[in-house]
Coordinates of C-alpha atoms in Angstrom, one line a residue:
M299 CA 18.0 -26.3 35.2
K300 CA 14.9 -23.3 35.6
I301 CA 14.2 -20.9 32.8
L302 CA 11.6 -18.1 32.8
T303 CA 10.6 -17.5 29.8
I304 CA 8.4 -13.7 28.6
I305 CA 6.4 -13.0 26.3
G306 CA 3.7 -11.3 25.7
A307 CA 3.0 -10.8 22.0
R308 CA 1.3 -12.6 18.6
P309 CA 4.1 -13.2 16.8
Q310 CA 6.2 -14.4 21.5
F311 CA 3.9 -17.3 21.2
I312 CA 4.8 -18.8 17.7
K313 CA 8.2 -18.4 18.5
A314 CA 7.8 -19.5 21.7
A315 CA 6.0 -22.5 20.9
A316 CA 8.7 -24.5 19.0
V317 CA 11.0 -23.4 22.0
S318 CA 8.8 -24.9 24.6
R319 CA 8.0 -28.0 23.1
V320 CA 11.8 -29.0 22.6
I321 CA 12.0 -27.9 26.5
Q322 CA 9.7 -30.3 27.3
S323 CA 10.8 -32.8 26.3
Q324 CA 14.0 -32.4 28.6
Q325 CA 14.1 -33.9 31.8
H326 CA 16.7 -31.8 32.7
L327 CA 14.7 -28.3 32.4
D328 CA 11.3 -26.7 33.8
E329 CA 10.1 -23.8 32.5
I330 CA 7.7 -21.5 33.6
L331 CA 5.9 -19.1 30.9
V332 CA 4.8 -15.2 32.2
H333 CA 2.7 -13.5 29.4
T334 CA 2.9 -9.7 30.1
G335 CA -0.3 -9.3 28.6
Q336 CA 1.0 -6.2 25.7
H337 CA -1.4 -8.0 23.3
F338 CA -4.8 -9.3 25.7
D339 CA -6.7 -9.5 23.6
A340 CA -8.9 -13.3 22.8
N341 CA -7.7 -12.7 18.8
M342 CA -4.4 -12.1 20.1
S343 CA -3.3 -14.1 23.3
A344 CA -5.8 -16.7 24.2
V345 CA -6.2 -18.6 20.2
F346 CA -2.5 -18.5 20.2
F347 CA -1.9 -20.3 23.2
D348 CA -4.7 -22.8 22.0
E349 CA -4.3 -23.4 18.1
L350 CA -0.3 -23.2 19.9
N351 CA -0.3 -26.2 22.4
I352 CA 1.3 -23.7 24.8
P353 CA 1.6 -24.6 28.6
E354 CA -1.0 -21.8 30.3
P355 CA 1.9 -19.2 31.9
K356 CA 2.1 -19.4 35.6
Y357 CA 1.8 -16.0 35.7
N358 CA -0.1 -13.0 33.4
L359 CA 1.5 -10.0 34.8
D360 CA -2.3 -8.6 32.9
I361 CA -0.1 -5.2 31.9
S362 CA -2.0 -4.3 28.7
G363 CA -2.0 0.3 26.9
G364 CA -0.5 3.4 28.8
S365 CA 2.8 5.0 26.4
H366 CA 5.6 3.2 25.8
G367 CA 7.8 4.4 29.1
E368 CA 4.6 3.5 31.2
Q369 CA 4.3 -0.1 30.4
T370 CA 8.0 -1.2 30.3
G371 CA 8.0 0.1 34.1
K372 CA 4.7 -1.2 34.7
M373 CA 6.1 -4.4 33.1
L374 CA 9.6 -4.6 34.9
I375 CA 8.2 -3.7 38.1
K376 CA 5.5 -7.1 38.0
I377 CA 8.3 -8.8 36.2
E378 CA 11.4 -8.8 39.1
E379 CA 8.9 -9.3 42.2
V380 CA 8.3 -13.0 39.7
L381 CA 12.0 -13.4 39.6
L382 CA 12.4 -12.3 43.2
K383 CA 10.6 -15.8 44.1
E384 CA 11.1 -17.9 41.1
N385 CA 15.0 -17.3 41.2
P386 CA 15.7 -18.8 37.9
D387 CA 18.9 -20.4 37.2
L388 CA 18.3 -18.3 33.1
V389 CA 16.1 -15.9 31.5
L390 CA 14.9 -16.5 28.2
V391 CA 13.7 -13.3 25.7
Y392 CA 12.5 -13.3 22.3
G393 CA 12.3 -10.9 19.9
D394 CA 12.1 -6.1 20.4
T395 CA 9.0 -5.4 22.6
N396 CA 8.5 -3.6 25.0
S397 CA 8.2 -7.5 26.8
T398 CA 11.3 -8.0 25.9
L399 CA 13.4 -5.2 26.8
A400 CA 11.2 -5.3 31.0
A401 CA 12.7 -8.8 30.7
A402 CA 15.6 -8.5 30.0
L403 CA 15.8 -5.3 33.1
A404 CA 14.3 -6.9 35.5
A405 CA 17.3 -10.1 34.2
V406 CA 20.3 -7.9 34.3
K407 CA 19.6 -5.9 36.6
L408 CA 18.8 -9.1 39.5
H409 CA 22.6 -11.1 38.1
I410 CA 20.3 -13.8 36.5
P411 CA 22.2 -15.0 32.9
L412 CA 20.0 -13.8 30.1
A413 CA 19.7 -15.5 27.0
H414 CA 17.9 -13.8 24.1
V415 CA 16.3 -15.6 21.5
E416 CA 16.2 -13.4 17.6
A417 CA 19.6 -11.3 18.5
G418 CA 20.9 -8.9 16.0
L419 CA 18.4 -7.6 14.1
R420 CA 18.7 -3.5 13.3
S421 CA 16.2 -1.9 11.2
F422 CA 19.2 0.6 11.5
N423 CA 16.0 3.4 12.8
K424 CA 16.5 4.2 16.8
K425 CA 12.8 6.1 16.4
M426 CA 11.9 2.0 16.3
P427 CA 11.3 1.8 19.9
E428 CA 11.2 -2.1 18.8
E429 CA 15.2 -0.7 17.7
I430 CA 16.0 0.2 20.6
N431 CA 14.7 -2.8 22.7
R432 CA 17.0 -4.8 21.0
I433 CA 20.1 -3.0 21.4
L434 CA 20.0 -2.7 24.7
T435 CA 18.6 -6.2 25.6
D436 CA 21.1 -8.0 23.0
H437 CA 24.2 -5.6 25.5
S438 CA 22.3 -6.7 28.8
S439 CA 22.2 -10.5 26.9
D440 CA 24.3 -13.7 28.3
I441 CA 23.4 -15.4 25.2
L442 CA 22.2 -14.6 21.7
F443 CA 21.0 -16.4 19.5
T444 CA 20.8 -14.8 16.2
P445 CA 18.4 -15.9 12.8
T446 CA 20.7 -14.5 10.5
A447 CA 24.6 -14.1 9.2
A448 CA 23.9 -10.5 9.0
A449 CA 23.3 -10.4 13.3
I450 CA 25.9 -12.4 13.7
K451 CA 27.4 -9.7 12.0
N452 CA 24.9 -6.5 13.4
L453 CA 26.9 -7.8 16.8
Q454 CA 30.2 -7.9 16.1
N455 CA 30.1 -4.3 15.2
E456 CA 29.3 -3.6 17.9
G457 CA 31.2 -5.4 20.4
I458 CA 29.3 -7.8 21.3
D459 CA 32.1 -11.5 22.4
N460 CA 31.8 -13.6 19.7
S461 CA 31.9 -16.1 21.9
K462 CA 27.9 -15.1 23.3
I463 CA 27.1 -15.4 20.2
L464 CA 24.9 -18.2 18.4
N465 CA 23.7 -18.3 15.0
V466 CA 20.6 -20.8 15.6
G467 CA 18.4 -20.0 12.3
D468 CA 15.4 -18.6 12.5
V469 CA 12.4 -20.4 14.8
M470 CA 9.9 -18.6 13.0
L471 CA 10.1 -21.0 10.3
D472 CA 11.3 -24.1 13.3
A473 CA 7.2 -23.3 13.9
T474 CA 5.4 -22.8 10.0
N475 CA 7.7 -26.2 9.4
Y476 CA 5.6 -27.8 12.0
Y477 CA 2.5 -25.9 11.6
G478 CA 1.6 -26.4 7.9
T479 CA 0.2 -29.3 7.9
K480 CA -2.4 -28.2 11.0
A481 CA -3.4 -25.0 9.6
E482 CA -4.5 -27.8 6.0
E483 CA -6.4 -30.2 8.4
H484 CA -7.9 -26.9 10.3
S485 CA -8.3 -23.7 9.3
S486 CA -11.1 -22.7 6.9
I487 CA -10.9 -19.4 6.6
L488 CA -9.9 -19.3 2.4
T489 CA -14.1 -21.0 3.1
D490 CA -15.7 -19.6 5.4
L491 CA -14.3 -15.6 4.0
K492 CA -15.3 -17.2 0.0
L493 CA -11.2 -16.7 -1.3
T494 CA -9.8 -18.0 -4.3
P495 CA -5.8 -19.3 -4.3
K496 CA -3.8 -17.2 -5.3
G497 CA -6.6 -15.2 -5.7
Y498 CA -6.1 -12.7 -3.5
I499 CA -3.7 -9.2 -1.3
L500 CA -3.6 -10.3 1.8
V501 CA -2.9 -6.7 3.7
T502 CA -1.4 -6.3 7.4
V503 CA -0.8 -2.7 9.3
H504 CA -0.1 -2.4 12.8
R505 CA 3.1 -0.6 13.3
A506 CA 3.3 3.0 15.3
E507 CA 5.2 4.2 12.3
N508 CA 2.2 3.9 10.0
T509 CA -1.0 4.1 12.6
D510 CA 0.3 6.7 14.9
S511 CA 0.8 8.7 11.5
L512 CA -2.8 10.1 10.5
T513 CA -0.5 11.3 7.0
R514 CA 0.8 8.8 6.8
L515 CA -2.2 6.2 7.9
K516 CA -4.7 7.3 5.7
S517 CA -1.9 8.5 2.1
I518 CA -1.3 4.6 3.0
F519 CA -5.3 3.3 2.8
D520 CA -5.9 5.3 -0.7
S521 CA -3.0 3.4 -2.1
L522 CA -4.3 0.5 -0.9
E523 CA -7.9 1.8 -2.0
K524 CA -7.0 2.2 -5.0
L525 CA -4.8 -0.6 -5.6
S526 CA -8.4 -2.7 -4.6
S527 CA -9.6 -2.1 -7.9
D528 CA -8.4 -4.0 -10.0
H529 CA -7.7 -6.8 -7.3
N530 CA -9.5 -7.9 -4.1
L531 CA -7.7 -7.5 -0.6
V532 CA -7.6 -8.8 2.7
I533 CA -6.2 -6.9 5.4
P534 CA -7.2 -8.6 8.4
V535 CA -7.7 -5.3 11.3
H536 CA -4.9 -4.6 14.0
P537 CA -6.9 -3.1 16.9
R538 CA -4.9 -0.1 16.7
T539 CA -4.9 0.3 12.8
M540 CA -8.8 0.4 13.7
K541 CA -8.6 2.7 16.8
S542 CA -7.1 5.2 13.9
L543 CA -8.7 4.3 10.4
K544 CA -11.5 5.8 12.4
A545 CA -10.0 8.8 13.2
I546 CA -9.0 10.0 9.2
D547 CA -13.1 8.8 8.8
F548 CA -11.8 6.0 6.5
S549 CA -14.9 5.1 5.9
R550 CA -14.7 0.7 5.9
E551 CA -19.0 0.3 5.1
R552 CA -17.7 2.0 1.5
S553 CA -14.6 0.6 0.2
K554 CA -14.3 -2.6 -1.7
I555 CA -11.1 -4.0 1.0
K556 CA -12.2 -6.7 2.2
F557 CA -12.0 -6.4 6.5
I558 CA -11.6 -8.8 9.2
S559 CA -11.0 -9.2 12.6
P560 CA -7.2 -11.2 13.5
V561 CA -7.3 -14.2 12.9
G562 CA -5.6 -17.3 14.8
Y563 CA -2.3 -18.2 13.6
L564 CA -3.1 -21.3 12.0
D565 CA -5.6 -19.4 9.4
M566 CA -2.8 -16.6 9.5
M567 CA -0.6 -18.9 7.7
M568 CA -3.3 -19.7 4.9
L569 CA -4.2 -16.6 4.4
E570 CA -0.1 -15.8 4.0
K571 CA 0.7 -19.1 1.8
Y572 CA -2.7 -18.4 -0.8
S573 CA -2.0 -14.5 -1.4
K574 CA -0.5 -14.1 -4.0
T575 CA 1.2 -10.8 -2.2
I576 CA 1.2 -9.4 0.7
I577 CA 2.0 -6.0 1.4
T578 CA 2.4 -5.5 5.3
D579 CA 4.6 -4.2 8.1
S580 CA 5.1 -6.4 10.0
G581 CA 8.7 -8.3 10.1
G582 CA 7.5 -11.8 10.9
V583 CA 5.1 -11.5 8.3
Q584 CA 7.5 -10.7 5.9
K585 CA 9.5 -13.8 6.9
E586 CA 6.7 -16.0 6.6
A587 CA 5.7 -15.1 2.8
Y588 CA 9.2 -16.3 1.7
F589 CA 9.2 -19.3 3.6
H590 CA 6.0 -19.7 1.8
K591 CA 7.3 -18.7 -1.1
V592 CA 5.4 -15.3 -2.2
P593 CA 5.9 -12.0 -3.0
C594 CA 6.4 -9.5 0.2
V595 CA 5.9 -5.8 -0.2
T596 CA 6.7 -4.1 3.3
L597 CA 4.5 -0.7 4.5
R598 CA 8.2 0.9 5.9
D599 CA 11.4 3.0 5.5
E600 CA 12.9 -0.2 6.4
T601 CA 13.7 -3.8 7.9
E602 CA 15.6 -5.3 10.3
W603 CA 14.8 -8.5 7.7
T604 CA 18.0 -6.6 5.3
E605 CA 18.3 -10.4 3.2
L606 CA 15.1 -11.2 2.2
V607 CA 15.7 -6.7 0.3
V608 CA 18.9 -7.6 -0.9
N609 CA 18.1 -10.4 -2.3
G610 CA 15.7 -9.4 -4.1
W611 CA 12.2 -11.5 -2.5
N612 CA 11.4 -8.0 -0.7
F613 CA 10.4 -4.9 -2.1
L614 CA 10.3 -1.3 0.1
A615 CA 7.6 1.0 -0.2
N616 CA 5.8 4.3 0.7
S617 CA 2.6 5.4 -0.5
D618 CA 3.9 7.2 -3.5
N619 CA 6.0 4.4 -4.0
L620 CA 3.5 1.3 -3.7
F621 CA 2.3 0.5 -7.1
E622 CA 6.0 1.5 -8.7
S623 CA 7.4 -1.4 -5.3
F624 CA 4.0 -4.5 -6.2
S625 CA 4.4 -4.0 -9.8
K626 CA 8.2 -5.3 -9.5
A627 CA 7.3 -8.0 -6.5
Q628 CA 4.9 -9.7 -9.1
K629 CA 8.2 -10.6 -11.3
I630 CA 9.6 -12.5 -8.2
K631 CA 10.9 -15.7 -9.1
F632 CA 11.3 -18.4 -5.9
S633 CA 13.0 -21.4 -8.1
D634 CA 16.6 -20.7 -6.3
V635 CA 15.4 -20.0 -3.1
D636 CA 17.9 -19.6 -0.2
N637 CA 18.3 -21.3 2.7
I638 CA 19.1 -18.2 4.3
Y639 CA 17.0 -18.5 7.6
G640 CA 19.4 -21.7 8.4
D641 CA 17.7 -26.2 9.1
G642 CA 14.1 -25.8 10.5
D643 CA 16.1 -27.0 13.7
A644 CA 16.5 -23.0 16.0
A645 CA 14.9 -24.7 18.0
F646 CA 16.6 -28.1 18.9
K647 CA 20.0 -25.2 18.7
I648 CA 19.0 -23.3 21.3
V649 CA 17.8 -25.8 23.6
D650 CA 20.8 -28.1 23.7
K651 CA 22.8 -24.6 24.1
L652 CA 20.9 -23.9 27.0
L653 CA 21.3 -28.0 29.0
Q654 CA 24.8 -27.1 27.9
Y655 CA 25.0 -23.4 29.5
P656 CA 26.1 -22.4 33.4
T657 CA 23.6 -21.7 36.2
S658 CA 25.4 -19.1 37.3
I659 CA 28.1 -16.2 36.0

């Protein structure tokens, strides 16, 4: 079976690494990687391929920037060209980015079976472009690999055929388990930044809902600046956030916050694991905080990882209640953490299903 895997953003590289490693061990599966170029910066893309030992993509579409519609449209055109040339038996996509949606639309219009890893997530906020990407991709897919029981329920509530759904657990847990030792052995990020384990707070801010609204962004960073009076804050700065910080005239030079360039997966894992608290708007970092048993505050009004909030492992916050949520997070005790994201064998379950799947529908 020829599988064409389409990825384009940092979280997808991590998920694909876990699954591709298992695919490569199967002689009956042939995987072709396509990188849309959505994340093109070396610190956001190339370093992940190097660290995670992901095979060099056969195609790099070099599509980045532009509006959501422009970017998705360009990807759709280029991906369709690749599909017509390669004629794969199945297209494999991850997550909820514009790359995901473009690949899904290209596959379904050419009647090529589509498998979606991380299906069924819902924030129930359709103003988020990621929410639209998730819904359209799920309803276009022939195989839906869900990470949680809640995701299955979401799909069933939307009328998706239960026979298409398989709960495999979260592939990011696979990656965390597999690369954890490598990170400990090879990352020197704590020493380089002169950070004491459990002596700092890790912050990431990159989502459009926070960076596109300059008023919201200013309010968030005003709160973070106040928090930095009593705590050491470390922020790997996303390119989008950097641009918006300049627009609000935020002075990094006068700030007590330690701003650093985006880091690779292994360094990020170490920063997460040894932070005393994580403040983030990233879906992936929310889960990684849980994997590492680190208290987490999420800078959003809602999250697609609802089980983390329901079970008290994560607290939603905006600038108005950041300090309150931060205080609550410090009281989290991880002694009785439930195994809500599976057993770390999601990639094996995914590949086993792909091996059983017919090559046409």
